[in-house]
XYZ file of N, CA, C and O in Angstrom:
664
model
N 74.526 -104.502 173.331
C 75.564 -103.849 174.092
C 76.909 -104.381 173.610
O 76.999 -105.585 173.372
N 78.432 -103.223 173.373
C 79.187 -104.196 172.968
C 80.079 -104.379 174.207
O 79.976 -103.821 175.299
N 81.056 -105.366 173.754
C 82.079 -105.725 174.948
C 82.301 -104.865 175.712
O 82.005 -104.856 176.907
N 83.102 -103.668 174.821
C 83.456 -102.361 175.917
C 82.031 -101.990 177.035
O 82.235 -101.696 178.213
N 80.870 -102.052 176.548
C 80.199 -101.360 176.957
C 79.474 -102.695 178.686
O 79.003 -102.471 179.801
N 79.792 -103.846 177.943
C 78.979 -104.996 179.143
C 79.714 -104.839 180.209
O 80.929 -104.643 180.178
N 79.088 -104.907 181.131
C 79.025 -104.581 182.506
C 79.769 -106.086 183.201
O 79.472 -107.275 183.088
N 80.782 -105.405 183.897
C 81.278 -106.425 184.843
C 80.633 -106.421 185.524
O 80.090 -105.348 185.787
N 80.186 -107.897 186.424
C 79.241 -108.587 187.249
C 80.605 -109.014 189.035
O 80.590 -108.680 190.220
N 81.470 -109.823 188.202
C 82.130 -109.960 189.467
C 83.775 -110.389 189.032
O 84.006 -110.472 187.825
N 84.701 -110.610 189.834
C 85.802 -111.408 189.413
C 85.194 -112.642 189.322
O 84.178 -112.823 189.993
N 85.770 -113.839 188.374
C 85.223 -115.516 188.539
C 86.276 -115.655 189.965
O 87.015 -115.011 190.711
N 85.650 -117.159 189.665
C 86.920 -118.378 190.380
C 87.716 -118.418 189.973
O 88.038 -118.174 188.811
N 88.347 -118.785 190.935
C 90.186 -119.167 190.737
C 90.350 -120.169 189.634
O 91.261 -119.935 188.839
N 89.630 -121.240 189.449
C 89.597 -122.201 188.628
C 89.254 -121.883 187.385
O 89.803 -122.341 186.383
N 87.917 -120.723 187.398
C 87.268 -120.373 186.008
C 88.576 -119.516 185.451
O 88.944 -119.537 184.276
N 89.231 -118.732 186.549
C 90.544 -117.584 186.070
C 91.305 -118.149 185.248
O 91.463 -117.629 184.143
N 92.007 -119.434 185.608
C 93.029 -119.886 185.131
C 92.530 -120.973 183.930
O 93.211 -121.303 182.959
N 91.337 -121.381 184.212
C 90.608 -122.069 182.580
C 91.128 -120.682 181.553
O 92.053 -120.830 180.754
N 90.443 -119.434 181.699
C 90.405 -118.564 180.740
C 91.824 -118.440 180.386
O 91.944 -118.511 179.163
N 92.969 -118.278 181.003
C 94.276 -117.607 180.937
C 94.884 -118.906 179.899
O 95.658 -118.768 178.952
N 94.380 -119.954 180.316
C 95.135 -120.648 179.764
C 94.992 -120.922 178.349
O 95.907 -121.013 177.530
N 93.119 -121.106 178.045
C 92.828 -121.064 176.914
C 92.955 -120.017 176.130
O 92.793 -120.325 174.949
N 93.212 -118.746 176.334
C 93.694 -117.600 175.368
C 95.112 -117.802 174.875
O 95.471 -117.372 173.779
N 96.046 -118.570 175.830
C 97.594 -118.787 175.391
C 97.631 -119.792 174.914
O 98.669 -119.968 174.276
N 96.584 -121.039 174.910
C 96.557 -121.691 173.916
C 95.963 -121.560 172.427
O 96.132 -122.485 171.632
N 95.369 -120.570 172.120
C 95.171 -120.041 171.120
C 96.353 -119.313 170.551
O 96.700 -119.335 169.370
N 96.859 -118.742 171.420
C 97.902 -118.196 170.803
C 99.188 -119.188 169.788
O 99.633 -119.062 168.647
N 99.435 -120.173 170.930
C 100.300 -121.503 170.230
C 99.882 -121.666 169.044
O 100.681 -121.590 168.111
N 98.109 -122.008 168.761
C 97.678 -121.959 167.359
C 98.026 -121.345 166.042
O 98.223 -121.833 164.929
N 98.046 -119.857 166.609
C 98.643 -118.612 165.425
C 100.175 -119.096 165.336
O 100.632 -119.208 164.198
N 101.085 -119.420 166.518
C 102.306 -119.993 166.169
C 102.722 -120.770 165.156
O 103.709 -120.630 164.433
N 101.482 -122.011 165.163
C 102.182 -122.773 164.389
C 101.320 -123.123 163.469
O 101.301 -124.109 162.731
N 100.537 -122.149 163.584
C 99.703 -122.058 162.293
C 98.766 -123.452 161.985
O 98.991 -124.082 160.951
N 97.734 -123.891 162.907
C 97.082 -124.678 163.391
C 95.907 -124.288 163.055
O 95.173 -124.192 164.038
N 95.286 -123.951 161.816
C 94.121 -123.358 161.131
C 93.021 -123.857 161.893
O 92.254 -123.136 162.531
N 92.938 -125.426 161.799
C 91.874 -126.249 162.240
C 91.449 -125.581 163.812
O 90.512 -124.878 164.192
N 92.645 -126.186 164.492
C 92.369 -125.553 165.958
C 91.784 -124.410 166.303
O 90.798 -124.210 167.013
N 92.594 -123.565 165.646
C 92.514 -122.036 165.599
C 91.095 -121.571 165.778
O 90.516 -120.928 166.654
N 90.694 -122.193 164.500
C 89.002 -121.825 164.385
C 88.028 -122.607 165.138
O 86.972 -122.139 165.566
N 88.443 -123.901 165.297
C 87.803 -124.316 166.406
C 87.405 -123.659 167.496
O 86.411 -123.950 168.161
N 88.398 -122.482 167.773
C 88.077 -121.933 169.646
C 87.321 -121.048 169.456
O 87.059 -120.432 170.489
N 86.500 -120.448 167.973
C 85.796 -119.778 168.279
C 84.431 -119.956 168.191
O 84.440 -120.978 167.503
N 83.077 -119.680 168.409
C 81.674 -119.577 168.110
C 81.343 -119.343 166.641
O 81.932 -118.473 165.999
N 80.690 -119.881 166.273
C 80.005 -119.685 165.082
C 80.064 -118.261 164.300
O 80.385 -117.898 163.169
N 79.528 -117.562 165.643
C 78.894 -116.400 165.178
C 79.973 -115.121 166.358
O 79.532 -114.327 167.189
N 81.447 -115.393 165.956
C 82.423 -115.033 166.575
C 82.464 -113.087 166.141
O 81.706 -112.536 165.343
N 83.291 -112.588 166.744
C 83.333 -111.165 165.939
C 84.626 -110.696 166.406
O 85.082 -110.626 167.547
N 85.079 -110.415 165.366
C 86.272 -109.743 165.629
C 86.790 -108.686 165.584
O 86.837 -108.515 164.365
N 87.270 -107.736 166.069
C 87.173 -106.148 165.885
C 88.937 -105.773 165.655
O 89.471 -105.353 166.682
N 89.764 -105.879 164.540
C 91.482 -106.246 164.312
C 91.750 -104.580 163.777
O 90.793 -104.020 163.244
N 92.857 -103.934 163.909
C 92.674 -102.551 163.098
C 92.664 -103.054 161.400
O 92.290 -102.304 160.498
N 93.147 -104.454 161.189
C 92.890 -104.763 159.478
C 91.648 -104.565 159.320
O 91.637 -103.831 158.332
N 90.221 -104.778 159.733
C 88.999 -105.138 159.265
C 88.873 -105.903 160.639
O 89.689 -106.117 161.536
N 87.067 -106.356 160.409
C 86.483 -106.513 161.501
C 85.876 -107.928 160.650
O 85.469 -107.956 159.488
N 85.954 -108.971 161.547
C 84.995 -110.059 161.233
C 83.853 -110.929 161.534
O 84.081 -111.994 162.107
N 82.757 -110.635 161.247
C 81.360 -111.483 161.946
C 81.619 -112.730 161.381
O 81.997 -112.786 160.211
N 81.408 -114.136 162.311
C 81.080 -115.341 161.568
C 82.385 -116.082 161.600
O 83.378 -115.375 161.774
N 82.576 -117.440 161.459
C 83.629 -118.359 161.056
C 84.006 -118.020 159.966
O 85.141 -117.628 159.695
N 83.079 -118.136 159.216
C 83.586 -117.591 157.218
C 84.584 -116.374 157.134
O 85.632 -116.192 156.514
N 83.827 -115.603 158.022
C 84.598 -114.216 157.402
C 85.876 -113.863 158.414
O 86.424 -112.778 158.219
N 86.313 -114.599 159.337
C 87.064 -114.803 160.479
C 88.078 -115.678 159.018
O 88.900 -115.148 158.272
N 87.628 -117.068 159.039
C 88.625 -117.763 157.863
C 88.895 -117.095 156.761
O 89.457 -117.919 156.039
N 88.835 -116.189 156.258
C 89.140 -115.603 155.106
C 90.267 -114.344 155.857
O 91.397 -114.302 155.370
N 89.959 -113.424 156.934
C 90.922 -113.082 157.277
C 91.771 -113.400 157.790
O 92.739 -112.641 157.732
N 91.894 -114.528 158.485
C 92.859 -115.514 158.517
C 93.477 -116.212 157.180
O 94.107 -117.270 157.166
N 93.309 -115.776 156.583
C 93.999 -116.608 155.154
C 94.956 -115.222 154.712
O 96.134 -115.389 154.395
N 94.425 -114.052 154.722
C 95.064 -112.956 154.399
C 96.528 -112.805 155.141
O 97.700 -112.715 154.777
N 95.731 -112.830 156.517
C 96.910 -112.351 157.971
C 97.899 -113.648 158.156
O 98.420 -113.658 159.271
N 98.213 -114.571 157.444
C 99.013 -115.664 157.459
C 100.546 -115.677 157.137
O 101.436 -116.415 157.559
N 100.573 -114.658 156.280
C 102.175 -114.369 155.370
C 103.022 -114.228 156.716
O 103.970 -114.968 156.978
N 102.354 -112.684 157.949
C 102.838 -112.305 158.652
C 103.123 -113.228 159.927
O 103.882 -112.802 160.797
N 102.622 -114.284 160.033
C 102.212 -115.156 161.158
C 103.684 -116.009 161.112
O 104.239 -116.279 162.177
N 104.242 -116.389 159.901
C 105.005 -117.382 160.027
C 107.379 -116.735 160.142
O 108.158 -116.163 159.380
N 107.450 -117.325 161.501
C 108.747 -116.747 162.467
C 108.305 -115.426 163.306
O 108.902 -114.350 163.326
N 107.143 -115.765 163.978
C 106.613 -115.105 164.935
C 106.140 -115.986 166.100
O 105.561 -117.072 166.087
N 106.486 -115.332 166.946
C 105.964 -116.203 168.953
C 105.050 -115.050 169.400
O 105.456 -113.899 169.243
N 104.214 -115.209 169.779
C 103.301 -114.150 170.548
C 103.251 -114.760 171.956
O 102.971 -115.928 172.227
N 103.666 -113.473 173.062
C 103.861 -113.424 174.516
C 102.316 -112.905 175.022
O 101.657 -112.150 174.306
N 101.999 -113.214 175.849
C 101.078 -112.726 176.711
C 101.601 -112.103 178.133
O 102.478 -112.461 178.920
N 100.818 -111.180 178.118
C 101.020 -110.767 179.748
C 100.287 -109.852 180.293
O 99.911 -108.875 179.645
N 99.967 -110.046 181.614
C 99.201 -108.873 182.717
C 97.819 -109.584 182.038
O 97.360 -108.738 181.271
N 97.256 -110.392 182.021
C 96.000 -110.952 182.269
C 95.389 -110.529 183.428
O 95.756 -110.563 184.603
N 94.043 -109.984 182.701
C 93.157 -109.927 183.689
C 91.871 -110.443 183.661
O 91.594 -109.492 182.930
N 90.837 -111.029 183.755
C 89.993 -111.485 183.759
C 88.128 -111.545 184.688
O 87.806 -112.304 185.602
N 87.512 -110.783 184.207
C 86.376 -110.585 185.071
C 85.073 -111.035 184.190
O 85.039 -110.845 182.975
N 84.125 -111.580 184.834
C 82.928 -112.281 184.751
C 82.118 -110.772 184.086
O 82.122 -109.619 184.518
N 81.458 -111.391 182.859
C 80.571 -110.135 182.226
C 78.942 -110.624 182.913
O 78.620 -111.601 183.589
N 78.111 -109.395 182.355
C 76.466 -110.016 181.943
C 76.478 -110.830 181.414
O 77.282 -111.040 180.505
N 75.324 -111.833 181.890
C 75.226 -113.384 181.073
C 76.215 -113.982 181.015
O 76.375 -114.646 179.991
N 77.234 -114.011 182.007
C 77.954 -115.136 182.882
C 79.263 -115.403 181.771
O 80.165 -116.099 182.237
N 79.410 -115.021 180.656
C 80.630 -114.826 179.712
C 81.848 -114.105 180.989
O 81.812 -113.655 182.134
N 82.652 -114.313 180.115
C 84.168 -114.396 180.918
C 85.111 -113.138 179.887
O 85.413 -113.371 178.716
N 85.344 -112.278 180.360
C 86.374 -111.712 179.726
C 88.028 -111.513 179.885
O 88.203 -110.995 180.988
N 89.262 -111.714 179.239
C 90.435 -111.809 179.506
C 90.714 -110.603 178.784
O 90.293 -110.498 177.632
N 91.339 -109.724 179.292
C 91.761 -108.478 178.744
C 93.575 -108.505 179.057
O 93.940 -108.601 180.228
N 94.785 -108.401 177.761
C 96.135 -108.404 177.997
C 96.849 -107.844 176.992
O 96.451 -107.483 175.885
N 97.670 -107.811 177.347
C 99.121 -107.599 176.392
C 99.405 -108.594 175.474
O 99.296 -109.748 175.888
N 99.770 -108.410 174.238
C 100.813 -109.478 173.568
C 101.394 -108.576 172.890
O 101.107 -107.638 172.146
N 102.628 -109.283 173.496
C 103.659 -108.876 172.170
C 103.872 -109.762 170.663
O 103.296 -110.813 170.380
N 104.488 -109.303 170.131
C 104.732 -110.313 168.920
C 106.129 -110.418 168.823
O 106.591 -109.440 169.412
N 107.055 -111.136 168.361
C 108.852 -111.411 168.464
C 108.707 -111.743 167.379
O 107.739 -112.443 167.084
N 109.596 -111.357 166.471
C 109.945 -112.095 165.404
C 110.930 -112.866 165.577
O 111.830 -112.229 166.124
N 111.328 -114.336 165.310
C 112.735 -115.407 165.851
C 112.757 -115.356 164.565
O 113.777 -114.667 164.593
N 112.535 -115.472 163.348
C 113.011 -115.730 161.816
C 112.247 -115.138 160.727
O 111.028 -115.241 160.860
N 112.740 -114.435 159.495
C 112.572 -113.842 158.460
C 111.157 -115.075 158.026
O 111.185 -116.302 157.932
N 110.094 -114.142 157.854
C 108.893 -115.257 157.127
C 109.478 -116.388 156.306
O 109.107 -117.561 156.261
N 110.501 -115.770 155.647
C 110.922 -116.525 154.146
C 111.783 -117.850 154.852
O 111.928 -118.818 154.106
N 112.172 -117.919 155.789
C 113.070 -118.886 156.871
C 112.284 -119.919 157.642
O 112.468 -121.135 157.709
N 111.290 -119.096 158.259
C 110.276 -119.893 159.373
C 110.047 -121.148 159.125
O 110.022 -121.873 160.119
N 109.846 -121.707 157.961
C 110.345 -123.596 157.708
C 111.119 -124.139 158.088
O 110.873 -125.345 158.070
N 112.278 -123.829 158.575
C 113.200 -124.470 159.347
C 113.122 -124.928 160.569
O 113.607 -125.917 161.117
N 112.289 -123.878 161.005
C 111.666 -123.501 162.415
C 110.724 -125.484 163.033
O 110.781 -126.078 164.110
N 110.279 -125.705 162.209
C 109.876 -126.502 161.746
C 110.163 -128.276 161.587
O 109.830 -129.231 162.289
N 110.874 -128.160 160.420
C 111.980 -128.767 159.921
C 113.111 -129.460 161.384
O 113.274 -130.522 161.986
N 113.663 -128.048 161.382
C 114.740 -128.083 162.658
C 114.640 -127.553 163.697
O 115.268 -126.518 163.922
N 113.662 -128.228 164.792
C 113.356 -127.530 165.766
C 114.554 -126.949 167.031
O 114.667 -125.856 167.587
N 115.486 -128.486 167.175
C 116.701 -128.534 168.183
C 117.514 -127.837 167.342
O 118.573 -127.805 167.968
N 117.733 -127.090 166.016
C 119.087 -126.040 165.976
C 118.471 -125.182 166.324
O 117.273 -125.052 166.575
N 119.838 -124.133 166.369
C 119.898 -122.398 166.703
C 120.117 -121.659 165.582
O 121.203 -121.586 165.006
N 118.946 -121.018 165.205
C 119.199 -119.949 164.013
C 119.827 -119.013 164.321
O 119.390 -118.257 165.188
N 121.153 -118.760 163.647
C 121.670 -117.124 164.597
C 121.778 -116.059 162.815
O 122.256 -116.151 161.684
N 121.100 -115.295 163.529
C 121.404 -114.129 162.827
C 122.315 -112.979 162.956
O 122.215 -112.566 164.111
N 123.196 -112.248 162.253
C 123.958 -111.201 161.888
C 123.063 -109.963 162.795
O 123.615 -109.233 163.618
N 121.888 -109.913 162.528
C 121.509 -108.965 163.217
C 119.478 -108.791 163.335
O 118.600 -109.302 162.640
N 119.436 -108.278 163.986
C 118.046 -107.734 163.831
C 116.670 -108.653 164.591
O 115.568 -108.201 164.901
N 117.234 -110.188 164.763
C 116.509 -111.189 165.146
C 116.989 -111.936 166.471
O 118.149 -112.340 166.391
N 116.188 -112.262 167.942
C 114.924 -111.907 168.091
C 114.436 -110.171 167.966
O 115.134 -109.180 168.179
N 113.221 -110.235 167.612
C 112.918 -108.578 167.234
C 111.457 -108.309 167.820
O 110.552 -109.110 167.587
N 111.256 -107.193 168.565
C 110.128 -107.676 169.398
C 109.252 -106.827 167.725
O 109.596 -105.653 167.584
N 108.580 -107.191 166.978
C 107.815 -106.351 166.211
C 105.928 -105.969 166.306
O 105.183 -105.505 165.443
N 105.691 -106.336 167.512
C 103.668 -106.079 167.618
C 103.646 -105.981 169.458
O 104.061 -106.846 170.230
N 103.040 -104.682 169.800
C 102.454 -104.989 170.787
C 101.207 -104.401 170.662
O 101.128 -103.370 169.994
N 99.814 -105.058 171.395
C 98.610 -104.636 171.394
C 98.143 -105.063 172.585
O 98.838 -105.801 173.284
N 96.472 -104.512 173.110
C 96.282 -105.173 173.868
C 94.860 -105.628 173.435
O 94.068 -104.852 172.899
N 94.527 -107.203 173.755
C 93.900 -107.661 173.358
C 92.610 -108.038 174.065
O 92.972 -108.590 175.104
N 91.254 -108.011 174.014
C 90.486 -108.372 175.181
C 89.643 -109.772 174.138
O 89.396 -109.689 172.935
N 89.430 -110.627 174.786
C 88.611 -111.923 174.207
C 87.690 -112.245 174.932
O 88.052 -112.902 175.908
N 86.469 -112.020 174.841
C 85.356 -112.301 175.550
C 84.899 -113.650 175.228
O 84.431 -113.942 174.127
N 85.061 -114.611 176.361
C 84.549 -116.033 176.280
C 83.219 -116.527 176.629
O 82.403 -115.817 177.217
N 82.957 -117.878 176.235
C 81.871 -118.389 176.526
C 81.757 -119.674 176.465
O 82.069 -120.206 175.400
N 81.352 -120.389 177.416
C 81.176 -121.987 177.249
C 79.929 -122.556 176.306
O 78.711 -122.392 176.383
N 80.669 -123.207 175.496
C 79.868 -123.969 174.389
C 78.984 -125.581 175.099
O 79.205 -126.374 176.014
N 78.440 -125.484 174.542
C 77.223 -126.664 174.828
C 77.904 -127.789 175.892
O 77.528 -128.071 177.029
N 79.398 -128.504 174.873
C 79.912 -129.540 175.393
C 80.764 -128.880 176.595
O 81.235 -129.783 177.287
N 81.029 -127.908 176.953
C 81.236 -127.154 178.332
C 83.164 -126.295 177.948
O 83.946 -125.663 178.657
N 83.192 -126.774 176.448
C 84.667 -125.890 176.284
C 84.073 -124.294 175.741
O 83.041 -123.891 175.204
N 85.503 -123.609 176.272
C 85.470 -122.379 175.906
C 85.519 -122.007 174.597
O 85.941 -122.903 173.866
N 85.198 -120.880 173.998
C 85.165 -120.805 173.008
C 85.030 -118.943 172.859
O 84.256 -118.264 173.534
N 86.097 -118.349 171.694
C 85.976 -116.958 171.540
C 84.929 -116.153 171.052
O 84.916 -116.042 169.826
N 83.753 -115.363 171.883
C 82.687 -114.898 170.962
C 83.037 -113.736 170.544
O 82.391 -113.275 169.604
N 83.944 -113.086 171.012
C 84.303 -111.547 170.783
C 85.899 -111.335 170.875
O 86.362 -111.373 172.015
N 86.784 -111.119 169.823
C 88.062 -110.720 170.274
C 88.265 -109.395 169.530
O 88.090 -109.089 168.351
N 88.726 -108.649 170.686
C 89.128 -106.956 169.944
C 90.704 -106.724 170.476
O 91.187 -107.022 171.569
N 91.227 -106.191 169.507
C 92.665 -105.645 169.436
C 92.694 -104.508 168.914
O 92.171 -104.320 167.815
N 93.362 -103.446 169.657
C 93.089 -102.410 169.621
C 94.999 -101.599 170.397
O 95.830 -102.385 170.853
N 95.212 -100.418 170.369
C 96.438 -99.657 170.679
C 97.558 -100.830 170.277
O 98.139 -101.546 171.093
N 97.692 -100.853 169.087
C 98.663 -101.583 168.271
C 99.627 -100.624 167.777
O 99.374 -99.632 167.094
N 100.930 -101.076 168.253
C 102.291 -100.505 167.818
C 103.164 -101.272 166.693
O 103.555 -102.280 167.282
N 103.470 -101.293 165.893
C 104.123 -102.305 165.112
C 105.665 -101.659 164.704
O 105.724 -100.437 164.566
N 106.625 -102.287 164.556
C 107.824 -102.001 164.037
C 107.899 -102.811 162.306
O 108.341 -103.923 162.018
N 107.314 -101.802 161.443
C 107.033 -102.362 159.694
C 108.225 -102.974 158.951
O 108.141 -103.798 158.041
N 109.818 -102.235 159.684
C 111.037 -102.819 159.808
C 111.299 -104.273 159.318
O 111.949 -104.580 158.319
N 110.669 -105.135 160.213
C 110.619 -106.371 160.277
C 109.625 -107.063 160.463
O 109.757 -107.989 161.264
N 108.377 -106.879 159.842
C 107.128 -107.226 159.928
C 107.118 -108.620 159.112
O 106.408 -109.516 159.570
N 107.927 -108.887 157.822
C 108.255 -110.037 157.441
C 109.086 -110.394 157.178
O 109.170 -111.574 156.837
């Protein structure tokens, strides 16, 4: 059965709610700052990803599109919002939301970002730029040692402004 198709069981707990919310926006920080290790850490082995680039089964093939989708990643913040979260079959957790994507600096810049965290980059024009919204659903699951971990993330009704994509 796939994500779309598994059957909500119930809302979780308040506690399980805000485990999930939090660990999806901490993933997100990851893609921020480009935290490879982490990144892949949050997901399952045998993760799947459903992106309009291509689709990925596995860590391997997850890390390789992550090596591709990287150029675009760097002077980008990704926002979350309108989380929602309901308990699937077989006790998995799903977070279904918004992100936007902002661009704060030209890819070719984003080292500074870095570098110089306490200045203010000001630009002539065009930057902050909101350039990605999608909505994203990540179906979770607790791993052995009891952390969460992504078995399913799909992104899907993606708008992009190509403008300023890097």
């Amino acid at each position: 059965m796939s994500v779309s198709q598994t059957m909500i069981t119930k809302e979780p707990e308040a506690q399980t709610a805000f485990e999930a919310v939090n660990f999806v926006n901490r993933i997100n920080f990851f893609f921020d700052r480009w935290e490879v290790e982490h990144l892949l850490a949050s997901f399952t082995d045998d993760v799947i990803v459903d992106h309009p680039l291509g689709r990925s089964v596995g860590k391997p093939a997850l890390s390789e599109f992550l090596k591709a989708y990287e150029p675009i990643t760097h002077g980008v913040r990704r926002h979350n919002a309108n989380h929602v979260v309901d308990t699937v079959e077989g006790g998995d957790v799903r977070v279904t939301y918004y992100i936007l994507l902002v661009r704060i600096a030209p890819s070719s810049e984003a080292q500074t970002l870095k570098e110089k965290p306490m200045s203010i980059m000001e630009y002539d024009e065009h930057f902050p730029k909101l350039i990605s919204y999608a909505q994203v659903t990540d179906t979770l699951t607790r791993a052995g040692d009891g952390q969460w971990k992504v078995r399913h993330k799909r992104v899907e009704n993606v708008a992009e402004d190509k403008v300023h994509h890097f």
